[in-house]
PDB file of C-alpha atoms in Angstrom:
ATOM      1  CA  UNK A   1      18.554   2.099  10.447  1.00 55.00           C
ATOM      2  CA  UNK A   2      21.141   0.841   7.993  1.00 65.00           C
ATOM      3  CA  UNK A   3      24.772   2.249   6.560  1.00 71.00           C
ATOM      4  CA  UNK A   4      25.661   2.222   3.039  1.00 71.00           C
ATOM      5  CA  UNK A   5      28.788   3.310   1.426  1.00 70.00           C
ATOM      6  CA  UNK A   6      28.722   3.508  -2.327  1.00 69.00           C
ATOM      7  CA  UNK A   7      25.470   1.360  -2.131  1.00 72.00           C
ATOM      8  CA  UNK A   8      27.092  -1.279  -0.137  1.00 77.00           C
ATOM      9  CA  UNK A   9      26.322  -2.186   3.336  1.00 79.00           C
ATOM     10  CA  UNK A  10      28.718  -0.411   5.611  1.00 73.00           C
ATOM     11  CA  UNK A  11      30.177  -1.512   8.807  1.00 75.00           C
ATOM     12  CA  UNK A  12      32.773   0.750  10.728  1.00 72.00           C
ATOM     13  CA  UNK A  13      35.249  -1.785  12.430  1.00 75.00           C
ATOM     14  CA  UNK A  14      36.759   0.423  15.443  1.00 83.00           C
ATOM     15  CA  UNK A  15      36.004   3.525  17.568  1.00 85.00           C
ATOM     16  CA  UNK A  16      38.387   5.344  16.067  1.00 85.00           C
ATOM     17  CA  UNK A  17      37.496   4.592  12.568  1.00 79.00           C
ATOM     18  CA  UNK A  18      33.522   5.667  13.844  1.00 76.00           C
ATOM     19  CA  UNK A  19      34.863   9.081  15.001  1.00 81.00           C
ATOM     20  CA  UNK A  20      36.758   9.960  11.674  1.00 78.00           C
ATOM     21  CA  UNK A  21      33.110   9.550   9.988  1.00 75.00           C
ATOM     22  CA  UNK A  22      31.379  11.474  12.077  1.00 78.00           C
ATOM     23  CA  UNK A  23      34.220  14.046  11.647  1.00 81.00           C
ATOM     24  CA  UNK A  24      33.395  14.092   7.829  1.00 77.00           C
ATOM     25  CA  UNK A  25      29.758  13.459   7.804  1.00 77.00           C
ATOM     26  CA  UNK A  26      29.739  17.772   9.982  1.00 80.00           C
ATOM     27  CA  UNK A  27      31.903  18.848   7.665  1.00 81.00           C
ATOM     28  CA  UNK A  28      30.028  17.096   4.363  1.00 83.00           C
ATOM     29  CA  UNK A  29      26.478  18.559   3.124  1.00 85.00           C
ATOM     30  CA  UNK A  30      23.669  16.267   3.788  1.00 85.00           C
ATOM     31  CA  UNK A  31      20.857  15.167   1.210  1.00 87.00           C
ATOM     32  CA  UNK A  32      18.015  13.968   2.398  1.00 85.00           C
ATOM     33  CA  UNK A  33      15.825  11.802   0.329  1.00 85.00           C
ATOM     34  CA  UNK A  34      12.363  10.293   0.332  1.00 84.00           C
ATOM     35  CA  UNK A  35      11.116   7.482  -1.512  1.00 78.00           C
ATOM     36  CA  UNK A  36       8.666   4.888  -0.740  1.00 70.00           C
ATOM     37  CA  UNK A  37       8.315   5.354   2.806  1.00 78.00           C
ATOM     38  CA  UNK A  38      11.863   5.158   3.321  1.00 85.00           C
ATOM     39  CA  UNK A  39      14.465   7.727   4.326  1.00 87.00           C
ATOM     40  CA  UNK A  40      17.949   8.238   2.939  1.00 86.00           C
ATOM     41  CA  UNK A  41      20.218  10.822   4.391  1.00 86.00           C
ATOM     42  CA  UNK A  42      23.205  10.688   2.022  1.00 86.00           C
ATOM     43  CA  UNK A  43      26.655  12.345   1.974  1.00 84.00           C
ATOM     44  CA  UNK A  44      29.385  12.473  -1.015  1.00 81.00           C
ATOM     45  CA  UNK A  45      32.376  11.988   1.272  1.00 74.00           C
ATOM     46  CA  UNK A  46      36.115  13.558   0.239  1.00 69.00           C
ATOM     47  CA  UNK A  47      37.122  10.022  -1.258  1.00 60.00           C
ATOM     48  CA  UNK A  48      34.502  10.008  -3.690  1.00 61.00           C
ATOM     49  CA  UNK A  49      32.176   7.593  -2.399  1.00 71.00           C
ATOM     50  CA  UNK A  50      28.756   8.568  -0.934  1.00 78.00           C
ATOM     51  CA  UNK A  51      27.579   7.140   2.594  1.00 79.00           C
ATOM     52  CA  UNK A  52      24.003   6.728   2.601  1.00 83.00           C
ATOM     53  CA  UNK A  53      21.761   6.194   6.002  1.00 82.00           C
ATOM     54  CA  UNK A  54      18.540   4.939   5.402  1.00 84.00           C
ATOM     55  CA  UNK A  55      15.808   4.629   7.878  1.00 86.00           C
ATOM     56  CA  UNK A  56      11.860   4.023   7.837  1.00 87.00           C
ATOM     57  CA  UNK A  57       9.208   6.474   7.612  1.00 87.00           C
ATOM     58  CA  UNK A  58       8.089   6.180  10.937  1.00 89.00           C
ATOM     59  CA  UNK A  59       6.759   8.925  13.052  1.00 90.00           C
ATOM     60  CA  UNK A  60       8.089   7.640  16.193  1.00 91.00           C
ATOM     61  CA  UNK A  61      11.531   7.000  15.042  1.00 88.00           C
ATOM     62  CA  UNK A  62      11.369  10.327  13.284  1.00 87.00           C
ATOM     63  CA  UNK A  63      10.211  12.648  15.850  1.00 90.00           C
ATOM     64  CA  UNK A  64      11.663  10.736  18.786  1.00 90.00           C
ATOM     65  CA  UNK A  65       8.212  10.422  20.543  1.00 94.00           C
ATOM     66  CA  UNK A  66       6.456   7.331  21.710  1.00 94.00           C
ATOM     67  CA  UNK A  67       2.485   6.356  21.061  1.00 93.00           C
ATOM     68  CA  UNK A  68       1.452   8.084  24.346  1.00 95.00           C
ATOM     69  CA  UNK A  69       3.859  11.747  23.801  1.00 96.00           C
ATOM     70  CA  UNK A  70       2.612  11.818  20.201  1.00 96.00           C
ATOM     71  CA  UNK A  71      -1.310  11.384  21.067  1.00 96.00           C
ATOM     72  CA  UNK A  72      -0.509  14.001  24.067  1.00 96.00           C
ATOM     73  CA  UNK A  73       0.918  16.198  21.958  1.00 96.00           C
ATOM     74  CA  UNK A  74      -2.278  15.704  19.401  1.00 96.00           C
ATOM     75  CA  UNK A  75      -4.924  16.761  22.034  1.00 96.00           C
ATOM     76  CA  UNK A  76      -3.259  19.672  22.929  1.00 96.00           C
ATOM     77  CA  UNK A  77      -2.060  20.891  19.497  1.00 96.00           C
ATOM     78  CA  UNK A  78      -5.729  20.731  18.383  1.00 95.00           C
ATOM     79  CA  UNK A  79      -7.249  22.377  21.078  1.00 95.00           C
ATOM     80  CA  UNK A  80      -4.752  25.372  20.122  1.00 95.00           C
ATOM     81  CA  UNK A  81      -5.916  24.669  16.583  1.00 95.00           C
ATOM     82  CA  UNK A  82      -7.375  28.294  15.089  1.00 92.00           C
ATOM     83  CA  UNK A  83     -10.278  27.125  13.125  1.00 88.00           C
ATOM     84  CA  UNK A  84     -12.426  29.313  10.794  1.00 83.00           C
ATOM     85  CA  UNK A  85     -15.006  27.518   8.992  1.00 77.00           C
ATOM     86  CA  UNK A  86     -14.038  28.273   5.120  1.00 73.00           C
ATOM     87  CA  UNK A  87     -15.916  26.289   2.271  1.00 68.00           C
ATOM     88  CA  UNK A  88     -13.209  24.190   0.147  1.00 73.00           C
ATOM     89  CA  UNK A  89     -12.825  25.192  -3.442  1.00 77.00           C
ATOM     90  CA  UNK A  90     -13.517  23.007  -6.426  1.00 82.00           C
ATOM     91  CA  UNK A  91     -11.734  22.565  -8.891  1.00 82.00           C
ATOM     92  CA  UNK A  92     -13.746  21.766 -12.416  1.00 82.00           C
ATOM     93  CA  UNK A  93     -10.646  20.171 -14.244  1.00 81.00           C
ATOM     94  CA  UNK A  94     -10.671  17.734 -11.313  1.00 84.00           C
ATOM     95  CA  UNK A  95     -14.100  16.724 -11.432  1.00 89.00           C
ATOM     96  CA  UNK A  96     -15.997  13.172 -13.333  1.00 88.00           C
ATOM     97  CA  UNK A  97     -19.708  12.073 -13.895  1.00 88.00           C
ATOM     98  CA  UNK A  98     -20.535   9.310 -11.493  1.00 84.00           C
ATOM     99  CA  UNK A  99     -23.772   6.887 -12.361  1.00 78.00           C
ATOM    100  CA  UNK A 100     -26.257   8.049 -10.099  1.00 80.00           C
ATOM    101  CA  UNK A 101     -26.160  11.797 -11.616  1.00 83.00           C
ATOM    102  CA  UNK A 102     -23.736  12.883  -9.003  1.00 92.00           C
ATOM    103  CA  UNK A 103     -20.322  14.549  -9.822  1.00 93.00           C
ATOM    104  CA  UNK A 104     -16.808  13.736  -8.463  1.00 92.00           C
ATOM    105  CA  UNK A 105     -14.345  15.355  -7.327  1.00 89.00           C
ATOM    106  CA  UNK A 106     -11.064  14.366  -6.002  1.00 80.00           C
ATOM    107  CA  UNK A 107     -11.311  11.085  -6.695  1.00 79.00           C
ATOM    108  CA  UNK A 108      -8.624   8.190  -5.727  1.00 88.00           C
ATOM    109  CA  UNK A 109      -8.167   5.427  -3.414  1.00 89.00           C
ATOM    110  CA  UNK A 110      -6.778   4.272  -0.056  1.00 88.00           C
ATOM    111  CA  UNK A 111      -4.509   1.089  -1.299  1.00 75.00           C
ATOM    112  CA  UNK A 112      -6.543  -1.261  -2.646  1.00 64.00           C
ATOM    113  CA  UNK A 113      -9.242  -1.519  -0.703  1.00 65.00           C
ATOM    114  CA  UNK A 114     -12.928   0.344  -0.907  1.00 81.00           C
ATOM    115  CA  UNK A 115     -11.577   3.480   0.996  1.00 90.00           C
ATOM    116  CA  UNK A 116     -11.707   6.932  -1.217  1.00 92.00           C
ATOM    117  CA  UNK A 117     -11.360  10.579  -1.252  1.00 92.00           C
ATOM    118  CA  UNK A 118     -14.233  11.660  -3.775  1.00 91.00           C
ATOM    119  CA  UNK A 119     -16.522  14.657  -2.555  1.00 92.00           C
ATOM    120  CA  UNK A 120     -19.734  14.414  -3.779  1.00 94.00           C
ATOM    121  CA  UNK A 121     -21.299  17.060  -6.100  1.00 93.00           C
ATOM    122  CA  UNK A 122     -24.694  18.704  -7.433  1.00 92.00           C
ATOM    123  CA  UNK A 123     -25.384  21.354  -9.897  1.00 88.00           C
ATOM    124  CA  UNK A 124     -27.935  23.897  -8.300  1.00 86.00           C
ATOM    125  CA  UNK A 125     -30.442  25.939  -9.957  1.00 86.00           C
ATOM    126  CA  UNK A 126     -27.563  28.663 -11.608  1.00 86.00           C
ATOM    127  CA  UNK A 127     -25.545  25.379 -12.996  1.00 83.00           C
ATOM    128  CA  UNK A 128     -23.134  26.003  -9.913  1.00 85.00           C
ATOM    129  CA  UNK A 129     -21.443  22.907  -8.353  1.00 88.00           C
ATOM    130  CA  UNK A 130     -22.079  22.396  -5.016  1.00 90.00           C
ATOM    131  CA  UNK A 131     -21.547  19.326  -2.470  1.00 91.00           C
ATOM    132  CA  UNK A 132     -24.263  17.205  -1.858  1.00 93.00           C
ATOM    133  CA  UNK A 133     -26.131  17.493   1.734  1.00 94.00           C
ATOM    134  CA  UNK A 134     -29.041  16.100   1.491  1.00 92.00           C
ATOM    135  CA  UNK A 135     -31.817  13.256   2.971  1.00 93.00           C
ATOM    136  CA  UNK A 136     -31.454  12.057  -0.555  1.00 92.00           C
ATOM    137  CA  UNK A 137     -27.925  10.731  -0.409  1.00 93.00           C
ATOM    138  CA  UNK A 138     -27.006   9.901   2.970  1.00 94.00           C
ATOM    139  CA  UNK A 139     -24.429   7.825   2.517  1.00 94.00           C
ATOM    140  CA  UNK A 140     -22.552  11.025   0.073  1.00 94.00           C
ATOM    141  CA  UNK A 141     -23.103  13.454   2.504  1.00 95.00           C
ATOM    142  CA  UNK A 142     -21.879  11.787   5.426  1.00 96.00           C
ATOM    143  CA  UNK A 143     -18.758  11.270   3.355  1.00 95.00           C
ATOM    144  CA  UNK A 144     -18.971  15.235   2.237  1.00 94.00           C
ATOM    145  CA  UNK A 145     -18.669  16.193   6.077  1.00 94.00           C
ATOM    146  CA  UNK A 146     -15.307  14.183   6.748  1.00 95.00           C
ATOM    147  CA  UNK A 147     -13.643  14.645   3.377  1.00 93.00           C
ATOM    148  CA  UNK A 148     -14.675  18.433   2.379  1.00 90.00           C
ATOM    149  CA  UNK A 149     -15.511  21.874   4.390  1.00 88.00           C
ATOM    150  CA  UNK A 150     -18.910  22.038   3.782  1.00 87.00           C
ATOM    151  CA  UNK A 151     -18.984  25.239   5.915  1.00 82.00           C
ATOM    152  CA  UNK A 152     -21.445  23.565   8.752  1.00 81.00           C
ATOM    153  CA  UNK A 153     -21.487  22.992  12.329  1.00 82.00           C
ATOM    154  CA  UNK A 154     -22.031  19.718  13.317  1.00 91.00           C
ATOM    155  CA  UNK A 155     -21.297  18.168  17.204  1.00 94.00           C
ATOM    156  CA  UNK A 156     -19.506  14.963  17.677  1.00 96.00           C
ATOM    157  CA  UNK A 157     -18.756  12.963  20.138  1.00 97.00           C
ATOM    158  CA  UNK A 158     -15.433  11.418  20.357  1.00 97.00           C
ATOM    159  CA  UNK A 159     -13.868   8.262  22.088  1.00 97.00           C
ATOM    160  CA  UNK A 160     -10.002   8.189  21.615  1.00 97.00           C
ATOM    161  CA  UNK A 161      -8.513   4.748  22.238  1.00 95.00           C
ATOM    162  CA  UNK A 162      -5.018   5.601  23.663  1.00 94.00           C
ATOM    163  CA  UNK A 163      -2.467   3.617  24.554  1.00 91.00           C
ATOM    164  CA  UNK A 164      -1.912   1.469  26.794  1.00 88.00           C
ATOM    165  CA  UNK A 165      -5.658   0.494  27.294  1.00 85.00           C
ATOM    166  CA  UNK A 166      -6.692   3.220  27.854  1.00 92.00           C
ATOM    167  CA  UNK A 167     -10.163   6.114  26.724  1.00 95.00           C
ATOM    168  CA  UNK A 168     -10.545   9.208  26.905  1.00 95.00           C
ATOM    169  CA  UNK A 169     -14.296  10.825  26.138  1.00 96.00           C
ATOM    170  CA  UNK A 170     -14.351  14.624  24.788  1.00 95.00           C
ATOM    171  CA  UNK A 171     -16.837  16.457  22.647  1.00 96.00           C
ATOM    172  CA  UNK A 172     -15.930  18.040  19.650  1.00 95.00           C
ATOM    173  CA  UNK A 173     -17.327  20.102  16.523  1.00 94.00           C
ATOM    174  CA  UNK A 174     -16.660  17.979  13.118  1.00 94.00           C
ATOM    175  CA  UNK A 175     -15.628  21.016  11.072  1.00 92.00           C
ATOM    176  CA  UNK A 176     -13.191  21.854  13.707  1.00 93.00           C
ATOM    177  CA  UNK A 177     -11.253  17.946  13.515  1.00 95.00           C
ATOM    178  CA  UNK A 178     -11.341  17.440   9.846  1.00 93.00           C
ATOM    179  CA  UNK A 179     -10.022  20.455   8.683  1.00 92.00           C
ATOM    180  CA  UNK A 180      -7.165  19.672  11.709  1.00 95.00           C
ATOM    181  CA  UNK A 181      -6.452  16.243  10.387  1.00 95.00           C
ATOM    182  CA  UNK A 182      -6.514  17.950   6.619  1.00 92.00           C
ATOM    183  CA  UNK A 183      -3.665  19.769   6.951  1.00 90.00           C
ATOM    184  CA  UNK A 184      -0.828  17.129   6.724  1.00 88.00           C
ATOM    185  CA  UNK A 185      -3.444  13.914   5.928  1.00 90.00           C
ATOM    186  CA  UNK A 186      -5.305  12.805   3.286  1.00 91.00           C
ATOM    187  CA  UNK A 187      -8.949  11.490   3.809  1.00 94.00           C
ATOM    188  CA  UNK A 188     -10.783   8.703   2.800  1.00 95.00           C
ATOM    189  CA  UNK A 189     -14.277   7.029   3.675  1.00 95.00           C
ATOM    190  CA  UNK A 190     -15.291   3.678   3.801  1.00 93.00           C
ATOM    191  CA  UNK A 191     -18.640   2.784   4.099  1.00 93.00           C
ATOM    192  CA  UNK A 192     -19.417  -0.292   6.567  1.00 92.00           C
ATOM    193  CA  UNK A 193     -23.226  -0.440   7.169  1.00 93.00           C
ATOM    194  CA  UNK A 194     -26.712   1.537   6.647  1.00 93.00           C
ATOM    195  CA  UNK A 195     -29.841   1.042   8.324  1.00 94.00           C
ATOM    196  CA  UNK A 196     -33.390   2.623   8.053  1.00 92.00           C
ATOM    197  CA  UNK A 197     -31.561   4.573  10.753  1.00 93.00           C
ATOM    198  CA  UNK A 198     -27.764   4.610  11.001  1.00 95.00           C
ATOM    199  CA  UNK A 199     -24.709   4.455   9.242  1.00 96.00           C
ATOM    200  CA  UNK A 200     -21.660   3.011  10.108  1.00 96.00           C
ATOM    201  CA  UNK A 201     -18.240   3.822   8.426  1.00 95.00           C
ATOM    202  CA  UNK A 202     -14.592   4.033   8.855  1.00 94.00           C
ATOM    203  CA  UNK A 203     -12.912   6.755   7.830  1.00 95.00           C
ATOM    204  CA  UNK A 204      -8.863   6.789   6.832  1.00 94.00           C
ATOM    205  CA  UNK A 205      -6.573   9.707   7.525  1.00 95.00           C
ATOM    206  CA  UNK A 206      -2.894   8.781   6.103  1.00 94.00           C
ATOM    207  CA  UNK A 207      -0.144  11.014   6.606  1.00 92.00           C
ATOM    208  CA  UNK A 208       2.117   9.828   3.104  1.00 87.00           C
ATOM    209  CA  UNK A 209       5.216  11.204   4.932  1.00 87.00           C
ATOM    210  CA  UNK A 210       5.202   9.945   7.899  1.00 89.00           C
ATOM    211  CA  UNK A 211       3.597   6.768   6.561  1.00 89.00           C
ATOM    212  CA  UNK A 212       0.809   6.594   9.404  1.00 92.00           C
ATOM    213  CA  UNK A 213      -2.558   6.883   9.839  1.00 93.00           C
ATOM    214  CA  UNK A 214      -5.561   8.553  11.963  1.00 95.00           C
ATOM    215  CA  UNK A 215      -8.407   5.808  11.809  1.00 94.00           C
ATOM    216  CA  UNK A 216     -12.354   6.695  12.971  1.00 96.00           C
ATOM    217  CA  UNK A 217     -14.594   4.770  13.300  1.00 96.00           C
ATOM    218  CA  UNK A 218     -18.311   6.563  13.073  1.00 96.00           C
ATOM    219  CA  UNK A 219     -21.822   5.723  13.783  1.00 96.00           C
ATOM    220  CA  UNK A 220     -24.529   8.224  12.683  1.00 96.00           C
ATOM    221  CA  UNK A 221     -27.920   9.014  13.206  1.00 94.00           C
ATOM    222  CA  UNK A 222     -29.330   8.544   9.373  1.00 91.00           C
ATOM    223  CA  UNK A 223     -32.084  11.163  10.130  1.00 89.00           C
ATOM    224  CA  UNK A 224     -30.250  13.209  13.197  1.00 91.00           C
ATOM    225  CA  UNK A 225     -27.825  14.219  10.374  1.00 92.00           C
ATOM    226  CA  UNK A 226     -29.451  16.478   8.190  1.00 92.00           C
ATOM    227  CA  UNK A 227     -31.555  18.290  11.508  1.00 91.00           C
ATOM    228  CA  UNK A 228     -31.384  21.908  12.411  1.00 89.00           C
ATOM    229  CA  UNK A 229     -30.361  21.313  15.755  1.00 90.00           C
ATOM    230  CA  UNK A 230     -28.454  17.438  15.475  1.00 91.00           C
ATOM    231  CA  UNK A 231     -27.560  14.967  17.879  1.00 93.00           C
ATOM    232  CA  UNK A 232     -23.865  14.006  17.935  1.00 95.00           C
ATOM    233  CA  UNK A 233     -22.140  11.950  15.794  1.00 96.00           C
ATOM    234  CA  UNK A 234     -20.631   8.867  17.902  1.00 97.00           C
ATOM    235  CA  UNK A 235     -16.823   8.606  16.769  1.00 97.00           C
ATOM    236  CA  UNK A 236     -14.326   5.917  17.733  1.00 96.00           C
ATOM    237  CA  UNK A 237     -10.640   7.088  17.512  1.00 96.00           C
ATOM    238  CA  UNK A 238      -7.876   5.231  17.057  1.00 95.00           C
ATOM    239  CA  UNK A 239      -4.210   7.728  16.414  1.00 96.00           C
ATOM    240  CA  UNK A 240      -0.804   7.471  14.799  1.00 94.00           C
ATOM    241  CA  UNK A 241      -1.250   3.873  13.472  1.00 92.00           C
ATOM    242  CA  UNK A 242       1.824   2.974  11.519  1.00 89.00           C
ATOM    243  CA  UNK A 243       0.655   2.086   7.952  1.00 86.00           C
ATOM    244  CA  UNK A 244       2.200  -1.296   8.045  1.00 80.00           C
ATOM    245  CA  UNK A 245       0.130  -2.354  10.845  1.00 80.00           C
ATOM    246  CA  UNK A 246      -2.963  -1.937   9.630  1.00 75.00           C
ATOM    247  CA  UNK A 247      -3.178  -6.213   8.059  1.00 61.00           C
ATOM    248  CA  UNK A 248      -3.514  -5.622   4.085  1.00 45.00           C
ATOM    249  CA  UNK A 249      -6.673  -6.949   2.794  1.00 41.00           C
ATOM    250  CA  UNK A 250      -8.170  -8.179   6.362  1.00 39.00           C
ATOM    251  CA  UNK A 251     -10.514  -6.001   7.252  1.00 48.00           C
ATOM    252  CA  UNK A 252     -14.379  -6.422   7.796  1.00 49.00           C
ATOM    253  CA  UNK A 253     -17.056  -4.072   7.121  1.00 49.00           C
ATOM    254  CA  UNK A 254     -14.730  -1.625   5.806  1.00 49.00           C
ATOM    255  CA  UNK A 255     -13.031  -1.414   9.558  1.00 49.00           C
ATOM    256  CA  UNK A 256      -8.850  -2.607   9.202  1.00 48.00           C
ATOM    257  CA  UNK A 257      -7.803  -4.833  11.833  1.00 47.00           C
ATOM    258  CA  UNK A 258      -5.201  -3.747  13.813  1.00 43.00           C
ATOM    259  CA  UNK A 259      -1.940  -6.198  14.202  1.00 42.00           C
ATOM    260  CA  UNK A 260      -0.405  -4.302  17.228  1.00 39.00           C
ATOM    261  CA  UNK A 261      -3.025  -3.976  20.602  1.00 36.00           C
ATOM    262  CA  UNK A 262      -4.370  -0.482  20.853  1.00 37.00           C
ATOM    263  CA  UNK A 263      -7.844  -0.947  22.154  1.00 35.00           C
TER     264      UNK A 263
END
């Protein structure tokens, strides 16, 4: 956390001279700013000048909860979580022609590297867009069930890496987590592997605000995916990684290494 006064670094130099600040600061309005993934909480003080705190965008420091109290209060906040399965809408003016015939929709890009948002598209019979779920494009509709409600029911099977060292095994329903994670996180899919029978990927939640993100990794069934009644997909989950610690550029497969030790 850092002090400015009229852009300055700012360093009170007695008790005394600390309690007449705070004395203004209650009595000043506050403005709080957000730029970059850094805070500023400024006031225009009686003398004219304006005293600026600025601190990181950092969930923990922000919310006052460690790693373990935040993924706590994760688990239980989305087992509260009221979900009704409600198809996401499209919209056109959003939407470009991709090479394979396909059209995309909410396209752009985690950073720099090969992690995006787009939800894959088909025009049916009626010239209706619709997203792609198919044995055709595996790949796309693997992406279509993380990124975008596609109004099914699909089983999962979740292993959340906590901290410190520690797992925790639950099953879940896809539908259920993603639209969760959609409501203050953006999502983006990587693709790491396919096989004749499975496909690996990693896919990105990032919470802009906070400046964090949700990480899975997920291993499916190629063919299991598109059955009536499918086996679960395998997911790896790793929470509330801050965004700087996730090493720019080193990654392999499309998986980020992790600088601090959460697994």
């Amino acid at each position: 956390i850092e002090i400015y006064k009229s852009n300055k670094p700012y360093i009170t130099k007695s008790a005394s001279e600390r309690h007449e600040l705070v004395r203004e600061l209650l009595a000043t309005k506050m403005i709080l700013q957000y730029n970059e993934s850094l805070f500023s909480a400024n006031w225009v003080l009686n003398i004219g000048a304006t005293l600026s705190i600025r601190f990181p965008a950092n969930i923990y420091l922000i919310k006052g909860m460690d790693k373990t109290e935040l993924e706590i209060d994760f688990l239980r906040a989305y087992d509260s979580f009221n979900y009704t399965s409600l198809p996401s809408k499209i919209d056109k003016s959003k939407t470009t022609q991709a090479d394979n015939g396909l059209i995309l929709f909410n396209r752009s890009k985690f950073g720099a590297d090969d992690f995006h948002s787009d939800v894959y598209l088909k025009k049916d019979n009626s010239g209706n867009l619709k997203p792609v779920f198919s044995e055709q494009y595996p790949i796309e509709s693997l992406s279509n069930l993380f990124l975008f409600d596609l109004g099914k029911t699909h089983p999962i099977q979740a292993t959340f890496i906590l901290y410190p060292y520690r797992k925790e095994s639950r099953a879940m329903e896809l539908g259920k987590l993603t639209a969760f994670l959609r409501q203050n996180e953006a999502g983006y899919f990587g693709l790491s592997s396919i096989t004749p029978d499975s496909i690996h990927a990693t896919v990105i939640y990032y919470d802009p605000l906070y400046n964090y993100v949700n990480m899975i990794l997920v291993e499916a069934n190629r063919w299991q995916l598109f059955s009536n009644n499918p086996d679960p997909i395998k997911i790896t989950f790793y929470l509330y990684i801050p965004r700087d610690d996730l090493k720019s550029g080193a990654k392999k497969d499309n998986t980020f290494l992790i600088q601090s030790s959460y697994n």
